[in-house]
C-alpha positions as CSV (number, residue, x, y, z in Angstrom):
1,X,153.5,212.7,49.0
2,X,156.1,210.8,50.5
3,X,158.2,208.9,47.4
4,X,161.2,210.4,49.3
5,X,161.6,207.3,51.9
6,X,160.1,204.4,49.5
7,X,161.8,201.8,47.9
8,X,159.0,201.3,44.6
9,X,157.2,204.4,43.5
10,X,154.8,202.1,41.7
11,X,153.7,198.5,42.7
12,X,151.3,196.6,40.9
13,X,149.6,194.7,43.2
14,X,148.0,191.2,41.1
15,X,150.4,191.6,38.3
16,X,150.3,187.9,37.5
17,X,146.5,188.2,37.0
18,X,144.2,188.4,33.9
19,X,144.5,192.1,33.8
20,X,147.2,192.8,35.9
21,X,149.8,191.8,33.2
22,X,148.2,194.6,31.5
23,X,149.0,197.0,33.8
24,X,152.5,196.1,34.0
25,X,152.9,196.2,30.2
26,X,151.2,199.7,30.7
27,X,154.5,201.1,33.7
28,X,157.6,199.1,31.3
29,X,156.2,201.5,28.7
30,X,155.2,203.9,30.2
31,X,158.9,204.0,31.9
32,X,160.4,203.6,27.9
33,X,158.2,207.2,27.4
34,X,160.2,209.7,25.4
35,X,159.6,212.7,27.9
36,X,160.9,210.6,31.3
37,X,163.6,211.7,32.1
38,X,165.1,209.5,34.7
39,X,163.5,205.9,35.7
40,X,161.0,205.5,38.1
41,X,161.7,202.5,40.0
42,X,158.8,200.4,40.7
43,X,158.0,196.3,40.9
44,X,155.5,194.1,40.6
45,X,153.5,192.3,43.5
46,X,151.8,188.5,43.6
47,X,151.8,185.0,45.2
48,X,153.2,183.5,42.8
49,X,157.4,184.4,42.7
50,X,157.0,181.9,39.0
51,X,153.5,183.8,37.5
52,X,155.8,187.3,38.2
53,X,158.6,186.3,36.7
54,X,156.7,184.6,33.8
55,X,154.4,188.3,34.0
56,X,157.7,190.2,33.2
57,X,159.2,187.8,30.3
58,X,156.4,188.2,28.6
59,X,156.4,192.4,29.2
60,X,159.7,192.2,27.9
61,X,159.4,189.9,25.0
62,X,156.3,192.4,23.6
63,X,158.3,195.8,24.1
64,X,161.7,194.8,23.1
65,X,163.3,195.4,26.4
66,X,166.2,192.0,27.4
67,X,167.2,193.5,30.1
68,X,163.4,194.5,31.8
69,X,163.4,191.4,34.3
70,X,166.4,193.0,36.3
71,X,165.0,196.1,36.4
72,X,161.8,195.1,38.2
73,X,161.4,194.5,41.9
74,X,159.4,191.9,42.9
75,X,157.6,191.5,46.3
76,X,156.0,188.7,47.6
77,X,152.8,188.9,49.3
78,X,148.6,187.7,50.3
79,X,145.7,188.5,49.9
80,X,144.9,186.3,53.4
81,X,148.1,187.7,54.8
82,X,148.0,191.3,56.1
83,X,152.0,191.5,56.9
84,X,152.2,190.8,54.0
85,X,150.5,193.4,52.7
86,X,152.2,196.0,55.3
87,X,155.2,195.4,53.7
88,X,154.4,195.9,50.6
89,X,152.5,199.3,51.5
90,X,155.9,200.4,53.2
91,X,157.6,200.1,50.5
92,X,155.4,201.9,48.4
93,X,154.4,205.4,47.2
94,X,151.2,204.0,45.1
95,X,150.2,200.3,44.9
96,X,147.7,200.2,41.9
97,X,145.1,197.4,43.0
98,X,144.5,195.0,39.9
99,X,143.1,192.5,42.3
100,X,139.3,191.6,42.0
101,X,136.7,190.7,42.6
102,X,137.4,193.8,44.3
103,X,134.2,192.9,47.2
104,X,136.1,190.1,48.4
105,X,139.4,190.9,48.3
106,X,139.9,194.8,47.7
107,X,139.3,196.2,51.6
108,X,142.7,194.6,52.7
109,X,145.0,196.3,50.6
110,X,143.0,199.4,51.5
111,X,143.4,198.9,54.8
112,X,147.0,198.4,54.3
113,X,147.6,201.6,52.2
114,X,145.9,203.5,54.5
115,X,147.8,202.7,57.5
116,X,151.9,202.5,56.5
117,X,150.4,206.2,53.8
118,X,150.8,205.0,51.1
119,X,148.0,206.0,48.2
120,X,146.5,203.5,46.3
121,X,145.0,203.1,42.9
122,X,141.8,200.3,41.5
123,X,140.3,199.4,38.9
124,X,137.2,198.3,40.5
125,X,133.2,198.6,38.5
126,X,131.4,198.2,41.7
127,X,129.6,200.9,43.6
128,X,128.9,199.4,47.0
129,X,132.8,198.9,47.0
130,X,134.0,201.7,46.3
131,X,131.1,203.6,48.9
132,X,131.4,201.2,51.4
133,X,135.4,202.4,51.5
134,X,134.9,205.6,51.5
135,X,132.7,205.7,54.9
136,X,135.3,203.7,56.3
137,X,137.9,204.9,55.6
138,X,138.1,208.5,54.6
139,X,139.4,210.4,57.3
140,X,142.0,208.5,58.2
141,X,143.3,208.6,54.4
142,X,143.0,212.2,55.0
143,X,145.1,212.3,58.9
144,X,147.7,209.5,57.1
145,X,147.7,211.2,53.9
146,X,146.9,208.6,51.9
147,X,145.3,209.0,48.2
148,X,142.6,206.8,47.5
149,X,141.1,206.6,44.4
150,X,139.2,204.1,43.1
151,X,137.1,203.1,39.4
152,X,140.5,204.5,38.1
153,X,140.3,202.5,34.7
154,X,137.8,202.4,31.9
155,X,135.2,202.4,34.7
156,X,134.8,205.3,35.4
157,X,137.3,208.0,34.1
158,X,136.3,208.6,30.4
159,X,132.7,209.5,31.4
160,X,134.0,211.0,35.0
161,X,136.6,213.2,33.3
162,X,134.0,213.3,30.1
163,X,131.7,214.9,32.1
164,X,134.2,217.4,33.9
165,X,135.5,218.4,30.4
166,X,132.3,218.9,28.9
167,X,131.1,221.4,31.2
168,X,134.7,223.1,32.1
169,X,134.6,223.6,26.5
170,X,130.8,224.6,28.3
171,X,131.2,228.7,27.7
172,X,128.4,228.6,30.3
173,X,127.2,226.6,33.4
174,X,126.6,222.8,32.9
175,X,123.6,221.1,34.3
176,X,123.0,217.7,32.4
177,X,124.5,215.1,30.5
178,X,123.8,212.0,28.9
179,X,126.2,209.5,27.7
180,X,126.4,207.1,25.4
181,X,128.9,204.5,24.7
182,X,129.8,202.4,21.9
183,X,132.3,199.7,21.4
184,X,132.9,199.0,18.6
185,X,134.7,195.9,17.0
186,X,136.0,193.7,14.3
187,X,135.1,191.1,12.2
188,X,136.7,188.2,15.3
189,X,133.4,190.0,17.7
190,X,133.9,191.3,21.1
191,X,135.0,189.1,24.4
192,X,135.6,190.1,28.1
193,X,137.5,188.4,30.8
194,X,134.5,186.6,33.2
195,X,136.2,188.3,36.0
196,X,134.3,191.2,35.1
197,X,131.0,189.3,35.0
198,X,131.8,187.5,38.5
199,X,131.8,191.4,39.6
200,X,129.2,192.1,37.9
201,X,126.9,189.5,39.7
202,X,127.9,189.6,42.9
203,X,126.6,193.7,42.7
204,X,123.6,193.0,40.9
205,X,122.7,189.2,43.7
206,X,123.4,192.3,46.1
207,X,122.1,194.9,45.6
208,X,119.6,195.3,48.3
209,X,123.1,196.2,50.2
210,X,123.7,199.1,48.5
211,X,120.1,200.6,49.2
212,X,120.9,199.9,52.7
213,X,124.6,201.7,52.6
214,X,122.5,204.6,51.1
215,X,120.3,204.9,52.9
216,X,122.0,205.0,56.4
217,X,124.6,206.9,55.1
218,X,121.7,209.2,55.2
219,X,123.0,212.6,52.8
220,X,121.6,215.6,51.9
221,X,120.3,215.6,48.3
222,X,123.0,217.8,46.0
223,X,120.1,220.5,44.1
224,X,119.0,220.3,41.0
225,X,120.5,223.3,38.9
226,X,118.0,224.2,35.2
227,X,115.1,221.3,34.9
228,X,115.6,217.9,36.3
229,X,117.2,214.9,33.5
230,X,114.1,213.1,32.7
231,X,114.9,209.2,32.5
232,X,114.7,207.3,28.9
233,X,113.2,204.4,28.6
234,X,114.6,200.6,29.0
235,X,115.6,200.3,25.7
236,X,115.4,204.3,23.6
237,X,116.1,205.4,20.2
238,X,119.0,207.7,19.6
239,X,118.6,210.6,17.2
240,X,121.2,211.9,16.5
241,X,123.9,208.3,16.9
242,X,121.2,206.5,14.6
243,X,121.0,203.6,17.1
244,X,118.7,202.6,20.7
245,X,119.9,202.2,23.8
246,X,119.9,200.6,27.2
247,X,120.6,202.2,30.5
248,X,124.1,201.7,30.9
249,X,124.8,200.0,34.3
250,X,128.0,200.2,35.5
251,X,130.1,202.3,37.9
252,X,129.8,205.6,36.0
253,X,126.6,207.2,37.6
254,X,127.6,206.4,40.7
255,X,131.1,207.7,40.8
256,X,130.2,211.0,38.4
257,X,127.6,211.7,41.0
258,X,130.0,211.0,44.1
259,X,132.0,213.4,42.1
260,X,129.8,216.2,41.0
261,X,128.6,216.7,45.1
262,X,132.6,216.5,45.8
263,X,132.9,219.5,43.9
264,X,129.2,221.5,44.6
265,X,130.1,220.9,48.7
266,X,133.9,221.4,48.5
267,X,135.1,223.4,45.7
268,X,130.9,225.8,45.0
269,X,131.2,224.1,41.4
270,X,127.7,224.0,40.2
271,X,126.3,220.2,40.4
272,X,125.7,218.1,36.7
273,X,123.8,216.2,36.1
274,X,123.8,212.2,34.7
275,X,123.2,210.4,32.8
276,X,124.5,207.1,30.9
277,X,123.2,204.2,28.4
278,X,125.5,202.6,26.2
279,X,124.1,202.3,22.2
280,X,123.4,198.6,20.7
281,X,122.7,198.5,17.5
282,X,119.7,198.4,15.4
283,X,116.6,196.0,16.4
284,X,118.1,192.8,16.2
285,X,120.6,193.3,19.2
286,X,117.9,194.2,20.9
287,X,116.0,191.7,20.9
288,X,119.1,189.2,22.3
289,X,120.3,192.0,24.7
290,X,116.5,191.6,26.2
291,X,117.0,188.1,26.8
292,X,120.5,187.5,28.1
293,X,119.6,190.8,30.3
294,X,116.2,188.4,30.9
295,X,118.3,186.1,32.3
296,X,120.6,187.0,33.9
297,X,118.4,189.7,36.0
298,X,115.6,186.1,36.7
299,X,119.1,183.8,37.8
300,X,121.1,186.3,39.9
301,X,118.3,186.6,42.1
302,X,119.3,183.2,43.4
303,X,122.7,181.6,45.4
304,X,121.8,178.7,42.6
305,X,121.5,180.5,39.6
306,X,124.9,183.2,40.5
307,X,126.4,179.7,40.8
308,X,125.5,178.5,37.5
309,X,125.7,182.4,36.1
310,X,130.0,182.1,37.5
311,X,130.3,178.9,36.2
312,X,129.3,179.6,32.4
313,X,129.6,182.9,31.6
314,X,129.9,182.2,28.0
315,X,126.9,180.5,27.3
316,X,124.3,183.3,29.3
317,X,126.0,186.4,27.6
318,X,125.9,184.9,24.2
319,X,129.7,184.7,24.3
320,X,130.2,188.2,25.3
321,X,132.1,186.7,28.7
322,X,135.3,184.1,28.3
323,X,137.3,182.2,31.5
324,X,140.1,182.6,28.5
325,X,139.0,186.9,28.2
326,X,139.7,188.4,24.7
327,X,142.1,187.0,21.8
328,X,145.4,189.4,20.9
329,X,143.4,189.8,17.7
330,X,139.9,191.0,19.3
331,X,141.5,192.9,21.5
332,X,144.0,195.0,18.5
333,X,140.4,195.3,16.4
334,X,137.9,196.3,19.3
335,X,137.7,200.5,20.8
336,X,135.3,202.6,22.4
337,X,133.3,206.1,21.8
338,X,131.7,208.2,24.8
339,X,129.0,210.4,23.4
340,X,128.3,213.4,25.8
341,X,124.8,215.7,25.4
342,X,125.3,218.8,27.0
343,X,122.6,221.2,28.3
344,X,123.5,224.0,30.3
345,X,123.2,228.4,30.6
346,X,125.3,230.9,28.2
347,X,126.6,233.7,31.2
348,X,124.6,235.7,32.4
349,X,121.2,233.5,31.2
350,X,119.6,232.1,34.3
351,X,118.4,228.5,35.3
352,X,115.1,230.7,36.9
353,X,112.2,230.0,34.3
354,X,115.0,230.1,31.1
355,X,115.1,227.1,29.2
356,X,118.7,226.1,29.0
357,X,120.0,227.3,25.8
358,X,123.4,226.0,25.5
359,X,123.8,223.1,23.5
360,X,127.4,221.3,23.7
361,X,128.4,217.6,22.5
362,X,131.9,216.3,23.4
363,X,133.5,213.1,22.7
364,X,136.1,210.7,24.6
365,X,137.6,207.8,22.2
366,X,139.6,205.4,23.2
367,X,141.6,201.8,22.1
368,X,139.8,198.6,23.4
369,X,138.3,199.3,27.1
370,X,139.5,196.7,28.8
371,X,143.1,195.5,28.6
372,X,144.0,198.6,26.7
373,X,142.2,202.2,27.9
374,X,142.0,200.6,31.3
375,X,145.9,200.1,31.6
376,X,146.3,203.1,30.7
377,X,144.1,205.0,32.8
378,X,145.1,203.1,36.0
379,X,149.0,204.4,34.9
380,X,148.4,207.9,33.9
381,X,146.3,208.4,37.1
382,X,149.4,207.1,39.2
383,X,151.8,209.1,37.4
384,X,149.3,212.3,37.8
385,X,149.7,211.4,41.7
386,X,153.9,211.0,41.7
387,X,153.6,214.5,39.7
388,X,151.0,217.0,40.1
389,X,150.7,216.9,44.3
390,X,150.0,220.6,44.0
391,X,146.7,220.1,42.4
392,X,145.8,217.3,44.1
393,X,142.4,217.5,46.7
394,X,145.0,219.1,49.7
395,X,145.2,216.1,52.2
396,X,144.4,212.4,51.5
397,X,141.0,210.6,51.1
398,X,139.4,208.5,49.4
399,X,138.1,210.0,46.1
400,X,136.6,209.1,43.1
401,X,138.8,210.2,39.4
402,X,137.1,213.1,39.0
403,X,137.4,214.6,42.8
404,X,140.9,213.6,42.7
405,X,142.2,214.8,39.3
406,X,139.7,217.7,38.1
407,X,142.9,220.3,38.4
408,X,145.5,218.3,37.3
409,X,146.9,217.2,34.0
410,X,144.9,213.6,33.7
411,X,143.5,215.0,30.6
412,X,147.0,216.1,29.0
413,X,148.4,213.4,29.8
414,X,145.6,210.6,28.6
415,X,145.0,213.1,25.1
416,X,149.0,211.8,24.7
417,X,148.0,208.3,24.8
418,X,145.1,207.7,22.9
419,X,142.1,208.2,25.0
420,X,141.3,211.3,23.4
421,X,138.3,214.4,25.0
422,X,137.7,216.3,21.9
423,X,134.5,219.2,21.3
424,X,132.4,217.9,18.9
425,X,130.2,220.7,18.8
426,X,128.6,224.1,20.5
427,X,125.6,226.0,20.5
428,X,123.4,228.5,21.9
429,X,119.7,227.3,20.7
């Protein structure tokens, strides 16, 4: 990738947005890491110089780096002005795009990056946008040598690389994985900024178009190795974790499936079936969630319902989403655990007529998911793009994190920064 000719190695676009300010802090923190031998030239980008300046001053104060503002470039550009996006892309090796919902604001950035041979990473959890960008830009990005990598935040680096980690740690062939996400909160509870809520509202409101896109893509099915992974009931009990669970409705399943297709078709790896769930605790939580879910699914079907959901996120999500986002106390007290239960076959023991004879349990643990783990994952993905070039797919293109990073040192980097991958147990049955 063309780092030499570019003024900045990294540019954080949308740095003054709610998530963008945390990503900006994380890039500044990465600059200070003891193993970094030289400074990375980087910049922040957005519409307002004053707001960008304020974000840098806040990061400087938080990190005890009074000179930070003078060390970071500022680029003024606007999503509605394609020439300004081109100008930003020309100055960057990698753009970290924090401006969502991506279904409305993502494509102009991808287009500018592809046309200027600039790599781009986002933290999108919207399958429709991610899959559409692949169909529209993969070939052009490959031609230009640009790597466009979506969902490089909490959606979906822990899940996507967690499945790859589980496969690498299994002494045999991994055929199926179920993951269970548990979010831990402190005494003040959980809260998420309503940007994530908006993406969910628009995504569920437009599911027919995602189905249409998938039907038109006409992909041949990926082979199923071993017994077909059965779907659990919408509310099921997970014995191992002593908790009820519901299907996880984020982008993880879509992303992992695309990665498994890529690894099968390009690297001839045995594809892994995958299902994702989130634990919800006891019966009271289940009842509360059922009501919230029914309300959501009813309102999301109608234009006026979607407007109400977006106007009053706090009310309809029982306080889980708000326009203010979480407080620093809520962020500090929160963390996540993603547990993977995998099954497969030991070496020399094939899937023909045999039941899987090996089980493995792995975990990815990390700090608060949205505004601590997401910036860490995004920034380390960008650093991996800059430093592990020989281990990336040969040409550029539009990739999932697992497809782009399966052979790089990204898992090691995440482990060093508090997103920890580990094996809990492994046994032959």
